[in-house]
Amino acid sequence: MVQRIDVTAADGVRLAAWEFREPTAEPVRPAGHAWPAGHARSAGPARPAEPGPAADPQRPAVLLLHGLMGRAFHWAGTARWLSEHRRVVALDQRGHGQSDRPASGPYTREAFVADAEAAVEQLGLAPVTLIGHSMGALTAWQLAARRPDLVEALVICDMRASALGEASQQEWEDWFHRWPLPFPTQDAARRWFGEDDPRVERPDPGRGAFFAEVMHEAQDGWRPLFSRRQMLTARETWVHDAHWEELAQVRCPALVVRGLDGELGRAEAQEMVRVLPAGRYAEIPDAGHYLHYDQPAAWRAALEPFLDGIRATSN
């Protein structure tokens, strides 16, 4: 079963959190969306979060944080096996998925980190293991640095600590303008992002699946769940700054995972591991930036020993 729980951010923004409870049950598909292969479905109305008890040591808690343009259900495959032994919650971050998209934001680093903090506290997840992809990984390590009392362990999935620079932001703005919206079908979106997008050097089914899942059916065709303008605003809050200092402040065990063909280079990833006081490294062959979509079995094989080691230590 997948249960939606509403979390209230410090500034009043409503955030949709999704708790994955029974890996054999099936969730209800929100209107206008299709589930990726292997999703479970379940019914259940949203309910507001209530202050919860501390995490059960027999079922340690995990909070999953998606990347820019992503959504909580991108983690469905990961959540399925994690929930066998853990309490698993995935968060739709502000501006994404089923969470609020306030026109005026804020879409700052502080806001995203505060949202994750609110989810941990309101859902009683502490001490929590944070697993973040891309932007969600940055949010995760910033929260771990600022609130070490809340975080037991950290997984950083294909996110750089160095600044990307103004040219990168301009490239993204130009790329957004090239999207052939609206797509006539969700499959058309899958094909464009996985094959026809000029940014794709060779067919990338994982990338296509990732983007197909952030499209919804509008009156004129399939369009993104998010505002591209808001995504650029959110991205601007990290592309100009490096985040090595906060990375060095993370005291909990941390695993840095990169796809061999992803956006995080090997040298930078290994330097991140060196900077982390308790850092470890994993690399997944034949995977790009969306490595949990590209190679789900290898992704699981990289994470499980690390997570099992955290459980053994905490017990």
PDB file of C-alpha atoms in Angstrom:
ATOM      1  CA  MET A   1       0.000   0.000   0.000  1.00  0.00           C
ATOM      2  CA  VAL A   2       1.111   3.543  -0.737  1.00  0.00           C
ATOM      3  CA  GLN A   3      -0.409   6.141   1.598  1.00  0.00           C
ATOM      4  CA  ARG A   4      -0.290   9.862   0.919  1.00  0.00           C
ATOM      5  CA  ILE A   5       0.390  12.050   3.962  1.00  0.00           C
ATOM      6  CA  ASP A   6       0.321  15.833   3.731  1.00  0.00           C
ATOM      7  CA  VAL A   7       3.215  17.674   5.359  1.00  0.00           C
ATOM      8  CA  THR A   8       3.091  21.406   6.059  1.00  0.00           C
ATOM      9  CA  ALA A   9       6.261  23.351   5.335  1.00  0.00           C
ATOM     10  CA  ALA A  10       7.438  26.115   7.648  1.00  0.00           C
ATOM     11  CA  ASP A  11       6.053  28.734   5.243  1.00  0.00           C
ATOM     12  CA  GLY A  12       2.706  26.934   4.882  1.00  0.00           C
ATOM     13  CA  VAL A  13       3.351  25.184   1.558  1.00  0.00           C
ATOM     14  CA  ARG A  14       1.544  21.830   1.392  1.00  0.00           C
ATOM     15  CA  LEU A  15       3.857  18.942   0.582  1.00  0.00           C
ATOM     16  CA  ALA A  16       2.753  15.468  -0.509  1.00  0.00           C
ATOM     17  CA  ALA A  17       4.655  12.639   1.181  1.00  0.00           C
ATOM     18  CA  TRP A  18       4.095   9.026   0.196  1.00  0.00           C
ATOM     19  CA  GLU A  19       4.647   6.141   2.593  1.00  0.00           C
ATOM     20  CA  PHE A  20       5.331   2.755   1.023  1.00  0.00           C
ATOM     21  CA  ARG A  21       4.069   0.140   3.449  1.00  0.00           C
ATOM     22  CA  GLU A  22       3.388  -3.196   1.787  1.00  0.00           C
ATOM     23  CA  PRO A  23       5.500  -4.074  -1.227  1.00  0.00           C
ATOM     24  CA  THR A  24       2.928  -6.591  -2.496  1.00  0.00           C
ATOM     25  CA  ALA A  25      -0.015  -4.170  -2.592  1.00  0.00           C
ATOM     26  CA  GLU A  26      -0.941  -1.839  -5.476  1.00  0.00           C
ATOM     27  CA  PRO A  27      -1.308   2.155  -5.420  1.00  0.00           C
ATOM     28  CA  VAL A  28      -4.047   4.271  -7.015  1.00  0.00           C
ATOM     29  CA  ARG A  29      -2.793   6.186 -10.045  1.00  0.00           C
ATOM     30  CA  PRO A  30      -3.402   9.955  -9.823  1.00  0.00           C
ATOM     31  CA  ALA A  31      -5.623  11.190 -12.686  1.00  0.00           C
ATOM     32  CA  GLY A  32      -3.679  11.832 -15.875  1.00  0.00           C
ATOM     33  CA  HIS A  33      -0.643   9.780 -14.887  1.00  0.00           C
ATOM     34  CA  ALA A  34       0.676   6.362 -15.735  1.00  0.00           C
ATOM     35  CA  TRP A  35       2.795   4.222 -13.458  1.00  0.00           C
ATOM     36  CA  PRO A  36       6.228   3.041 -14.571  1.00  0.00           C
ATOM     37  CA  ALA A  37       6.760  -0.678 -14.992  1.00  0.00           C
ATOM     38  CA  GLY A  38       6.756  -2.487 -11.660  1.00  0.00           C
ATOM     39  CA  HIS A  39       4.799   0.123  -9.681  1.00  0.00           C
ATOM     40  CA  ALA A  40       2.511  -1.035  -6.911  1.00  0.00           C
ATOM     41  CA  ARG A  41      -0.953   0.585  -6.606  1.00  0.00           C
ATOM     42  CA  SER A  42      -3.064   1.460  -3.559  1.00  0.00           C
ATOM     43  CA  ALA A  43      -6.037   3.424  -2.446  1.00  0.00           C
ATOM     44  CA  GLY A  44      -6.215   5.813   0.429  1.00  0.00           C
ATOM     45  CA  PRO A  45      -7.098   9.481   0.783  1.00  0.00           C
ATOM     46  CA  ALA A  46      -4.457  11.971   1.782  1.00  0.00           C
ATOM     47  CA  ARG A  47      -4.252  12.664   5.467  1.00  0.00           C
ATOM     48  CA  PRO A  48      -2.380  15.423   7.306  1.00  0.00           C
ATOM     49  CA  ALA A  49       0.810  14.522   9.066  1.00  0.00           C
ATOM     50  CA  GLU A  50       0.649  14.194  12.812  1.00  0.00           C
ATOM     51  CA  PRO A  51       3.700  14.292  15.053  1.00  0.00           C
ATOM     52  CA  GLY A  52       4.915  10.709  15.073  1.00  0.00           C
ATOM     53  CA  PRO A  53       6.962   8.648  17.492  1.00  0.00           C
ATOM     54  CA  ALA A  54      10.644   8.066  17.034  1.00  0.00           C
ATOM     55  CA  ALA A  55      11.534   5.588  14.317  1.00  0.00           C
ATOM     56  CA  ASP A  56      11.170   1.939  15.293  1.00  0.00           C
ATOM     57  CA  PRO A  57      14.709   0.512  15.602  1.00  0.00           C
ATOM     58  CA  GLN A  58      13.407  -2.723  14.085  1.00  0.00           C
ATOM     59  CA  ARG A  59      12.155  -0.783  11.044  1.00  0.00           C
ATOM     60  CA  PRO A  60      14.576   2.120  10.572  1.00  0.00           C
ATOM     61  CA  ALA A  61      13.240   5.014   8.532  1.00  0.00           C
ATOM     62  CA  VAL A  62      14.293   6.143   5.063  1.00  0.00           C
ATOM     63  CA  LEU A  63      13.350   9.423   3.348  1.00  0.00           C
ATOM     64  CA  LEU A  64      13.725   9.447  -0.445  1.00  0.00           C
ATOM     65  CA  LEU A  65      14.352  12.801  -2.145  1.00  0.00           C
ATOM     66  CA  HIS A  66      14.008  13.041  -5.932  1.00  0.00           C
ATOM     67  CA  GLY A  67      15.960  15.337  -8.224  1.00  0.00           C
ATOM     68  CA  LEU A  68      14.987  18.480 -10.107  1.00  0.00           C
ATOM     69  CA  MET A  69      11.855  17.878 -12.230  1.00  0.00           C
ATOM     70  CA  GLY A  70      11.353  14.529 -10.485  1.00  0.00           C
ATOM     71  CA  ARG A  71       8.628  13.162  -8.249  1.00  0.00           C
ATOM     72  CA  ALA A  72       8.290  10.793  -5.322  1.00  0.00           C
ATOM     73  CA  PHE A  73       7.094   7.891  -7.456  1.00  0.00           C
ATOM     74  CA  HIS A  74      10.371   7.842  -9.341  1.00  0.00           C
ATOM     75  CA  TRP A  75      11.495   5.913  -6.251  1.00  0.00           C
ATOM     76  CA  ALA A  76       8.800   3.212  -6.477  1.00  0.00           C
ATOM     77  CA  GLY A  77      11.187   0.438  -7.514  1.00  0.00           C
ATOM     78  CA  THR A  78      13.673   1.339  -4.789  1.00  0.00           C
ATOM     79  CA  ALA A  79      10.919   1.722  -2.192  1.00  0.00           C
ATOM     80  CA  ARG A  80       9.577  -1.743  -2.962  1.00  0.00           C
ATOM     81  CA  TRP A  81      12.673  -3.562  -1.707  1.00  0.00           C
ATOM     82  CA  LEU A  82      13.547  -0.995   0.957  1.00  0.00           C
ATOM     83  CA  SER A  83      10.120  -1.373   2.588  1.00  0.00           C
ATOM     84  CA  GLU A  84      10.703  -5.063   3.231  1.00  0.00           C
ATOM     85  CA  HIS A  85      12.686  -4.105   6.352  1.00  0.00           C
ATOM     86  CA  ARG A  86      12.337  -0.339   6.693  1.00  0.00           C
ATOM     87  CA  ARG A  87       9.776   2.419   6.988  1.00  0.00           C
ATOM     88  CA  VAL A  88      10.004   4.192   3.626  1.00  0.00           C
ATOM     89  CA  VAL A  89       8.686   7.660   2.771  1.00  0.00           C
ATOM     90  CA  ALA A  90       9.228   9.576  -0.475  1.00  0.00           C
ATOM     91  CA  LEU A  91       8.597  13.313  -0.671  1.00  0.00           C
ATOM     92  CA  ASP A  92       7.242  15.349  -3.579  1.00  0.00           C
ATOM     93  CA  GLN A  93       9.341  18.467  -3.099  1.00  0.00           C
ATOM     94  CA  ARG A  94       7.779  21.898  -3.553  1.00  0.00           C
ATOM     95  CA  GLY A  95       6.998  22.650  -7.164  1.00  0.00           C
ATOM     96  CA  HIS A  96       7.066  18.937  -8.012  1.00  0.00           C
ATOM     97  CA  GLY A  97       4.658  16.003  -8.181  1.00  0.00           C
ATOM     98  CA  GLN A  98       1.503  16.512  -6.125  1.00  0.00           C
ATOM     99  CA  SER A  99       2.988  19.155  -3.801  1.00  0.00           C
ATOM    100  CA  ASP A 100       2.060  22.834  -4.028  1.00  0.00           C
ATOM    101  CA  ARG A 101       3.682  25.010  -6.689  1.00  0.00           C
ATOM    102  CA  PRO A 102       3.547  28.512  -5.165  1.00  0.00           C
ATOM    103  CA  ALA A 103       3.935  31.083  -7.927  1.00  0.00           C
ATOM    104  CA  SER A 104       6.189  33.266  -5.831  1.00  0.00           C
ATOM    105  CA  GLY A 105       8.231  30.429  -4.352  1.00  0.00           C
ATOM    106  CA  PRO A 106      10.471  30.512  -2.568  1.00  0.00           C
ATOM    107  CA  TYR A 107      12.502  27.920  -4.463  1.00  0.00           C
ATOM    108  CA  THR A 108      15.696  28.392  -2.487  1.00  0.00           C
ATOM    109  CA  ARG A 109      18.121  25.919  -0.977  1.00  0.00           C
ATOM    110  CA  GLU A 110      16.869  26.959   2.450  1.00  0.00           C
ATOM    111  CA  ALA A 111      13.265  26.201   1.466  1.00  0.00           C
ATOM    112  CA  PHE A 112      14.039  22.741   0.073  1.00  0.00           C
ATOM    113  CA  VAL A 113      16.114  21.785   3.111  1.00  0.00           C
ATOM    114  CA  ALA A 114      13.449  23.101   5.484  1.00  0.00           C
ATOM    115  CA  ASP A 115      10.830  21.030   3.635  1.00  0.00           C
ATOM    116  CA  ALA A 116      12.838  17.832   4.124  1.00  0.00           C
ATOM    117  CA  GLU A 117      13.375  18.754   7.771  1.00  0.00           C
ATOM    118  CA  ALA A 118       9.621  19.255   8.220  1.00  0.00           C
ATOM    119  CA  ALA A 119       8.926  15.841   6.694  1.00  0.00           C
ATOM    120  CA  VAL A 120      11.395  14.113   9.019  1.00  0.00           C
ATOM    121  CA  GLU A 121      10.019  15.824  12.113  1.00  0.00           C
ATOM    122  CA  GLN A 122       6.303  15.703  11.327  1.00  0.00           C
ATOM    123  CA  LEU A 123       6.412  12.048  10.269  1.00  0.00           C
ATOM    124  CA  GLY A 124       8.592  10.942  13.178  1.00  0.00           C
ATOM    125  CA  LEU A 125      11.342   9.543  10.950  1.00  0.00           C
ATOM    126  CA  ALA A 126      14.414  10.503  12.979  1.00  0.00           C
ATOM    127  CA  PRO A 127      17.017   9.149  13.053  1.00  0.00           C
ATOM    128  CA  VAL A 128      16.526   8.785   9.312  1.00  0.00           C
ATOM    129  CA  THR A 129      18.567   7.567   6.380  1.00  0.00           C
ATOM    130  CA  LEU A 130      18.360  10.122   3.572  1.00  0.00           C
ATOM    131  CA  ILE A 131      18.648   8.874  -0.012  1.00  0.00           C
ATOM    132  CA  GLY A 132      18.773  11.660  -2.572  1.00  0.00           C
ATOM    133  CA  HIS A 133      19.155  11.814  -6.330  1.00  0.00           C
ATOM    134  CA  SER A 134      20.743  14.853  -7.980  1.00  0.00           C
ATOM    135  CA  MET A 135      19.171  17.996  -6.421  1.00  0.00           C
ATOM    136  CA  GLY A 136      17.598  15.773  -3.763  1.00  0.00           C
ATOM    137  CA  ALA A 137      21.070  14.537  -2.824  1.00  0.00           C
ATOM    138  CA  LEU A 138      22.233  18.116  -2.256  1.00  0.00           C
ATOM    139  CA  THR A 139      19.175  18.745  -0.078  1.00  0.00           C
ATOM    140  CA  ALA A 140      19.972  15.558   1.823  1.00  0.00           C
ATOM    141  CA  TRP A 141      23.572  16.435   2.629  1.00  0.00           C
ATOM    142  CA  GLN A 142      22.675  20.005   3.532  1.00  0.00           C
ATOM    143  CA  LEU A 143      20.089  18.697   6.005  1.00  0.00           C
ATOM    144  CA  ALA A 144      22.579  16.153   7.375  1.00  0.00           C
ATOM    145  CA  ALA A 145      25.106  18.957   7.897  1.00  0.00           C
ATOM    146  CA  ARG A 146      22.630  21.324   9.562  1.00  0.00           C
ATOM    147  CA  ARG A 147      20.647  18.815  11.621  1.00  0.00           C
ATOM    148  CA  PRO A 148      22.920  15.876  12.462  1.00  0.00           C
ATOM    149  CA  ASP A 149      20.508  14.926  15.252  1.00  0.00           C
ATOM    150  CA  LEU A 150      17.924  13.943  12.628  1.00  0.00           C
ATOM    151  CA  VAL A 151      20.088  11.958  10.214  1.00  0.00           C
ATOM    152  CA  GLU A 152      21.574   8.503  10.728  1.00  0.00           C
ATOM    153  CA  ALA A 153      23.036   7.927   7.268  1.00  0.00           C
ATOM    154  CA  LEU A 154      23.162   9.467   3.814  1.00  0.00           C
ATOM    155  CA  VAL A 155      23.218   8.263   0.190  1.00  0.00           C
ATOM    156  CA  ILE A 156      24.287  10.780  -2.476  1.00  0.00           C
ATOM    157  CA  CYS A 157      23.228   9.710  -5.965  1.00  0.00           C
ATOM    158  CA  ASP A 158      25.006  11.420  -8.889  1.00  0.00           C
ATOM    159  CA  MET A 159      25.229  14.989  -7.568  1.00  0.00           C
ATOM    160  CA  ARG A 160      28.247  17.253  -7.851  1.00  0.00           C
ATOM    161  CA  ALA A 161      29.592  19.417  -5.021  1.00  0.00           C
ATOM    162  CA  SER A 162      31.283  21.860  -7.399  1.00  0.00           C
ATOM    163  CA  ALA A 163      29.601  24.868  -9.006  1.00  0.00           C
ATOM    164  CA  LEU A 164      28.225  24.368 -12.520  1.00  0.00           C
ATOM    165  CA  GLY A 165      28.360  28.005 -13.600  1.00  0.00           C
ATOM    166  CA  GLU A 166      26.259  30.459 -15.609  1.00  0.00           C
ATOM    167  CA  ALA A 167      26.834  28.675 -18.935  1.00  0.00           C
ATOM    168  CA  SER A 168      25.143  25.582 -17.543  1.00  0.00           C
ATOM    169  CA  GLN A 169      22.075  27.593 -16.564  1.00  0.00           C
ATOM    170  CA  GLN A 170      21.826  29.143 -20.031  1.00  0.00           C
ATOM    171  CA  GLU A 171      22.123  25.702 -21.631  1.00  0.00           C
ATOM    172  CA  TRP A 172      19.171  24.502 -19.560  1.00  0.00           C
ATOM    173  CA  GLU A 173      17.059  27.508 -20.494  1.00  0.00           C
ATOM    174  CA  ASP A 174      17.785  26.895 -24.183  1.00  0.00           C
ATOM    175  CA  TRP A 175      16.996  23.199 -23.753  1.00  0.00           C
ATOM    176  CA  PHE A 176      13.623  23.941 -22.145  1.00  0.00           C
ATOM    177  CA  HIS A 177      12.691  26.058 -25.167  1.00  0.00           C
ATOM    178  CA  ARG A 178      13.353  23.076 -27.465  1.00  0.00           C
ATOM    179  CA  TRP A 179      10.820  20.785 -25.817  1.00  0.00           C
ATOM    180  CA  PRO A 180       8.137  19.983 -28.464  1.00  0.00           C
ATOM    181  CA  LEU A 181       5.176  20.585 -26.154  1.00  0.00           C
ATOM    182  CA  PRO A 182       2.546  19.345 -25.918  1.00  0.00           C
ATOM    183  CA  PHE A 183       3.395  15.698 -26.574  1.00  0.00           C
ATOM    184  CA  PRO A 184       0.516  13.834 -28.261  1.00  0.00           C
ATOM    185  CA  THR A 185       0.953  10.824 -25.952  1.00  0.00           C
ATOM    186  CA  GLN A 186       2.992   9.834 -22.942  1.00  0.00           C
ATOM    187  CA  ASP A 187       4.869   7.364 -25.147  1.00  0.00           C
ATOM    188  CA  ALA A 188       5.802  10.235 -27.461  1.00  0.00           C
ATOM    189  CA  ALA A 189       7.344  12.022 -24.485  1.00  0.00           C
ATOM    190  CA  ARG A 190       9.195   8.832 -23.562  1.00  0.00           C
ATOM    191  CA  ARG A 191      10.623   8.530 -27.077  1.00  0.00           C
ATOM    192  CA  TRP A 192      11.657  12.183 -27.307  1.00  0.00           C
ATOM    193  CA  PHE A 193      13.519  12.278 -24.003  1.00  0.00           C
ATOM    194  CA  GLY A 194      14.992   8.822 -24.494  1.00  0.00           C
ATOM    195  CA  GLU A 195      15.953   9.056 -28.181  1.00  0.00           C
ATOM    196  CA  ASP A 196      15.176  12.299 -30.052  1.00  0.00           C
ATOM    197  CA  ASP A 197      16.307  14.960 -27.575  1.00  0.00           C
ATOM    198  CA  PRO A 198      19.495  16.574 -29.005  1.00  0.00           C
ATOM    199  CA  ARG A 199      21.076  16.190 -25.564  1.00  0.00           C
ATOM    200  CA  VAL A 200      20.880  12.383 -25.886  1.00  0.00           C
ATOM    201  CA  GLU A 201      23.966  10.912 -27.546  1.00  0.00           C
ATOM    202  CA  ARG A 202      22.527   7.397 -27.797  1.00  0.00           C
ATOM    203  CA  PRO A 203      19.170   5.820 -26.907  1.00  0.00           C
ATOM    204  CA  ASP A 204      18.583   6.079 -23.148  1.00  0.00           C
ATOM    205  CA  PRO A 205      15.443   4.168 -22.057  1.00  0.00           C
ATOM    206  CA  GLY A 206      15.932   5.084 -18.400  1.00  0.00           C
ATOM    207  CA  ARG A 207      15.944   8.785 -19.204  1.00  0.00           C
ATOM    208  CA  GLY A 208      12.851   8.374 -21.368  1.00  0.00           C
ATOM    209  CA  ALA A 209      11.007   6.553 -18.579  1.00  0.00           C
ATOM    210  CA  PHE A 210      12.041   9.165 -16.025  1.00  0.00           C
ATOM    211  CA  PHE A 211      10.615  12.064 -18.033  1.00  0.00           C
ATOM    212  CA  ALA A 212       7.510  10.195 -19.146  1.00  0.00           C
ATOM    213  CA  GLU A 213       6.606   9.908 -15.473  1.00  0.00           C
ATOM    214  CA  VAL A 214       6.606  13.682 -14.946  1.00  0.00           C
ATOM    215  CA  MET A 215       4.114  14.280 -17.744  1.00  0.00           C
ATOM    216  CA  HIS A 216       0.370  14.616 -17.183  1.00  0.00           C
ATOM    217  CA  GLU A 217      -2.507  14.658 -19.628  1.00  0.00           C
ATOM    218  CA  ALA A 218      -3.765  18.207 -20.246  1.00  0.00           C
ATOM    219  CA  GLN A 219      -6.558  19.287 -22.598  1.00  0.00           C
ATOM    220  CA  ASP A 220      -4.200  19.674 -25.559  1.00  0.00           C
ATOM    221  CA  GLY A 221      -1.827  16.777 -24.877  1.00  0.00           C
ATOM    222  CA  TRP A 222       0.856  15.716 -22.379  1.00  0.00           C
ATOM    223  CA  ARG A 223       2.705  18.431 -20.494  1.00  0.00           C
ATOM    224  CA  PRO A 224       5.133  18.490 -17.536  1.00  0.00           C
ATOM    225  CA  LEU A 225       3.778  18.469 -13.988  1.00  0.00           C
ATOM    226  CA  PHE A 226       6.095  21.336 -13.124  1.00  0.00           C
ATOM    227  CA  SER A 227       6.729  24.884 -14.309  1.00  0.00           C
ATOM    228  CA  ARG A 228       9.952  25.074 -16.290  1.00  0.00           C
ATOM    229  CA  ARG A 229      10.402  28.654 -15.095  1.00  0.00           C
ATOM    230  CA  GLN A 230      10.224  27.486 -11.482  1.00  0.00           C
ATOM    231  CA  MET A 231      12.704  24.705 -12.226  1.00  0.00           C
ATOM    232  CA  LEU A 232      15.199  27.236 -13.559  1.00  0.00           C
ATOM    233  CA  THR A 233      14.663  29.328 -10.433  1.00  0.00           C
ATOM    234  CA  ALA A 234      15.268  26.306  -8.202  1.00  0.00           C
ATOM    235  CA  ARG A 235      18.351  25.301 -10.151  1.00  0.00           C
ATOM    236  CA  GLU A 236      19.830  28.786  -9.984  1.00  0.00           C
ATOM    237  CA  THR A 237      20.141  28.436  -6.231  1.00  0.00           C
ATOM    238  CA  TRP A 238      22.953  25.905  -6.587  1.00  0.00           C
ATOM    239  CA  VAL A 239      24.607  26.228 -10.009  1.00  0.00           C
ATOM    240  CA  HIS A 240      26.607  29.309  -8.998  1.00  0.00           C
ATOM    241  CA  ASP A 241      27.844  27.947  -5.676  1.00  0.00           C
ATOM    242  CA  ALA A 242      29.998  25.043  -4.577  1.00  0.00           C
ATOM    243  CA  HIS A 243      28.901  22.954  -1.605  1.00  0.00           C
ATOM    244  CA  TRP A 244      32.098  21.354  -0.354  1.00  0.00           C
ATOM    245  CA  GLU A 245      31.989  23.092   3.021  1.00  0.00           C
ATOM    246  CA  GLU A 246      28.603  21.634   3.945  1.00  0.00           C
ATOM    247  CA  LEU A 247      29.666  18.241   2.616  1.00  0.00           C
ATOM    248  CA  ALA A 248      32.611  18.254   5.031  1.00  0.00           C
ATOM    249  CA  GLN A 249      30.208  18.929   7.910  1.00  0.00           C
ATOM    250  CA  VAL A 250      28.317  15.658   7.357  1.00  0.00           C
ATOM    251  CA  ARG A 251      29.333  13.356  10.226  1.00  0.00           C
ATOM    252  CA  CYS A 252      27.124  10.346   9.588  1.00  0.00           C
ATOM    253  CA  PRO A 253      28.086   7.436   7.316  1.00  0.00           C
ATOM    254  CA  ALA A 254      27.643   8.526   3.698  1.00  0.00           C
ATOM    255  CA  LEU A 255      27.708   6.662   0.397  1.00  0.00           C
ATOM    256  CA  VAL A 256      28.472   8.496  -2.852  1.00  0.00           C
ATOM    257  CA  VAL A 257      27.072   6.622  -5.867  1.00  0.00           C
ATOM    258  CA  ARG A 258      27.696   7.570  -9.484  1.00  0.00           C
ATOM    259  CA  GLY A 259      26.699   6.146 -12.840  1.00  0.00           C
ATOM    260  CA  LEU A 260      29.699   5.487 -15.034  1.00  0.00           C
ATOM    261  CA  ASP A 261      28.165   7.755 -17.703  1.00  0.00           C
ATOM    262  CA  GLY A 262      26.443  10.116 -15.277  1.00  0.00           C
ATOM    263  CA  GLU A 263      26.986  13.792 -14.511  1.00  0.00           C
ATOM    264  CA  LEU A 264      29.247  13.222 -11.511  1.00  0.00           C
ATOM    265  CA  GLY A 265      32.780  12.460 -12.671  1.00  0.00           C
ATOM    266  CA  ARG A 266      34.880   9.802 -10.964  1.00  0.00           C
ATOM    267  CA  ALA A 267      37.572  12.206  -9.761  1.00  0.00           C
ATOM    268  CA  GLU A 268      35.039  14.558  -8.165  1.00  0.00           C
ATOM    269  CA  ALA A 269      33.095  11.665  -6.639  1.00  0.00           C
ATOM    270  CA  GLN A 270      36.242  10.260  -5.057  1.00  0.00           C
ATOM    271  CA  GLU A 271      37.168  13.712  -3.752  1.00  0.00           C
ATOM    272  CA  MET A 272      33.694  13.976  -2.217  1.00  0.00           C
ATOM    273  CA  VAL A 273      34.298  10.651  -0.473  1.00  0.00           C
ATOM    274  CA  ARG A 274      37.624  11.956   0.818  1.00  0.00           C
ATOM    275  CA  VAL A 275      36.014  15.159   2.133  1.00  0.00           C
ATOM    276  CA  LEU A 276      33.211  13.278   3.891  1.00  0.00           C
ATOM    277  CA  PRO A 277      34.387  12.213   7.369  1.00  0.00           C
ATOM    278  CA  ALA A 278      32.709   8.802   6.928  1.00  0.00           C
ATOM    279  CA  GLY A 279      32.413   8.592   3.158  1.00  0.00           C
ATOM    280  CA  ARG A 280      32.254   5.526   0.924  1.00  0.00           C
ATOM    281  CA  TYR A 281      32.137   5.124  -2.842  1.00  0.00           C
ATOM    282  CA  ALA A 282      30.138   3.043  -5.317  1.00  0.00           C
ATOM    283  CA  GLU A 283      30.067   3.100  -9.095  1.00  0.00           C
ATOM    284  CA  ILE A 284      27.452   1.570 -11.396  1.00  0.00           C
ATOM    285  CA  PRO A 285      28.531   0.535 -14.916  1.00  0.00           C
ATOM    286  CA  ASP A 286      26.255   1.045 -17.916  1.00  0.00           C
ATOM    287  CA  ALA A 287      24.312   3.746 -16.080  1.00  0.00           C
ATOM    288  CA  GLY A 288      23.863   7.454 -16.641  1.00  0.00           C
ATOM    289  CA  HIS A 289      22.450  10.182 -14.441  1.00  0.00           C
ATOM    290  CA  TYR A 290      19.157   8.311 -13.899  1.00  0.00           C
ATOM    291  CA  LEU A 291      21.005   5.270 -12.618  1.00  0.00           C
ATOM    292  CA  HIS A 292      18.212   3.933 -10.407  1.00  0.00           C
ATOM    293  CA  TYR A 293      16.141   3.713 -13.615  1.00  0.00           C
ATOM    294  CA  ASP A 294      18.998   2.529 -15.848  1.00  0.00           C
ATOM    295  CA  GLN A 295      20.314  -0.293 -13.668  1.00  0.00           C
ATOM    296  CA  PRO A 296      17.890  -0.978 -10.778  1.00  0.00           C
ATOM    297  CA  ALA A 297      19.506  -4.318  -9.835  1.00  0.00           C
ATOM    298  CA  ALA A 298      23.015  -2.823  -9.722  1.00  0.00           C
ATOM    299  CA  TRP A 299      21.652   0.190  -7.805  1.00  0.00           C
ATOM    300  CA  ARG A 300      20.199  -2.156  -5.197  1.00  0.00           C
ATOM    301  CA  ALA A 301      23.429  -4.164  -5.030  1.00  0.00           C
ATOM    302  CA  ALA A 302      25.378  -0.950  -4.362  1.00  0.00           C
ATOM    303  CA  LEU A 303      23.033   0.286  -1.622  1.00  0.00           C
ATOM    304  CA  GLU A 304      22.110  -2.830   0.316  1.00  0.00           C
ATOM    305  CA  PRO A 305      25.515  -3.583   1.887  1.00  0.00           C
ATOM    306  CA  PHE A 306      25.801   0.029   3.034  1.00  0.00           C
ATOM    307  CA  LEU A 307      22.271   0.145   4.453  1.00  0.00           C
ATOM    308  CA  ASP A 308      22.591  -3.281   6.081  1.00  0.00           C
ATOM    309  CA  GLY A 309      25.803  -2.102   7.721  1.00  0.00           C
ATOM    310  CA  ILE A 310      23.974   0.909   9.169  1.00  0.00           C
ATOM    311  CA  ARG A 311      21.279  -1.392  10.581  1.00  0.00           C
ATOM    312  CA  ALA A 312      23.863  -3.710  12.107  1.00  0.00           C
ATOM    313  CA  THR A 313      25.656  -0.779  13.743  1.00  0.00           C
ATOM    314  CA  SER A 314      22.431   0.740  15.114  1.00  0.00           C
ATOM    315  CA  ASN A 315      21.320  -2.617  16.531  1.00  0.00           C
TER     316      ASN A 315
END
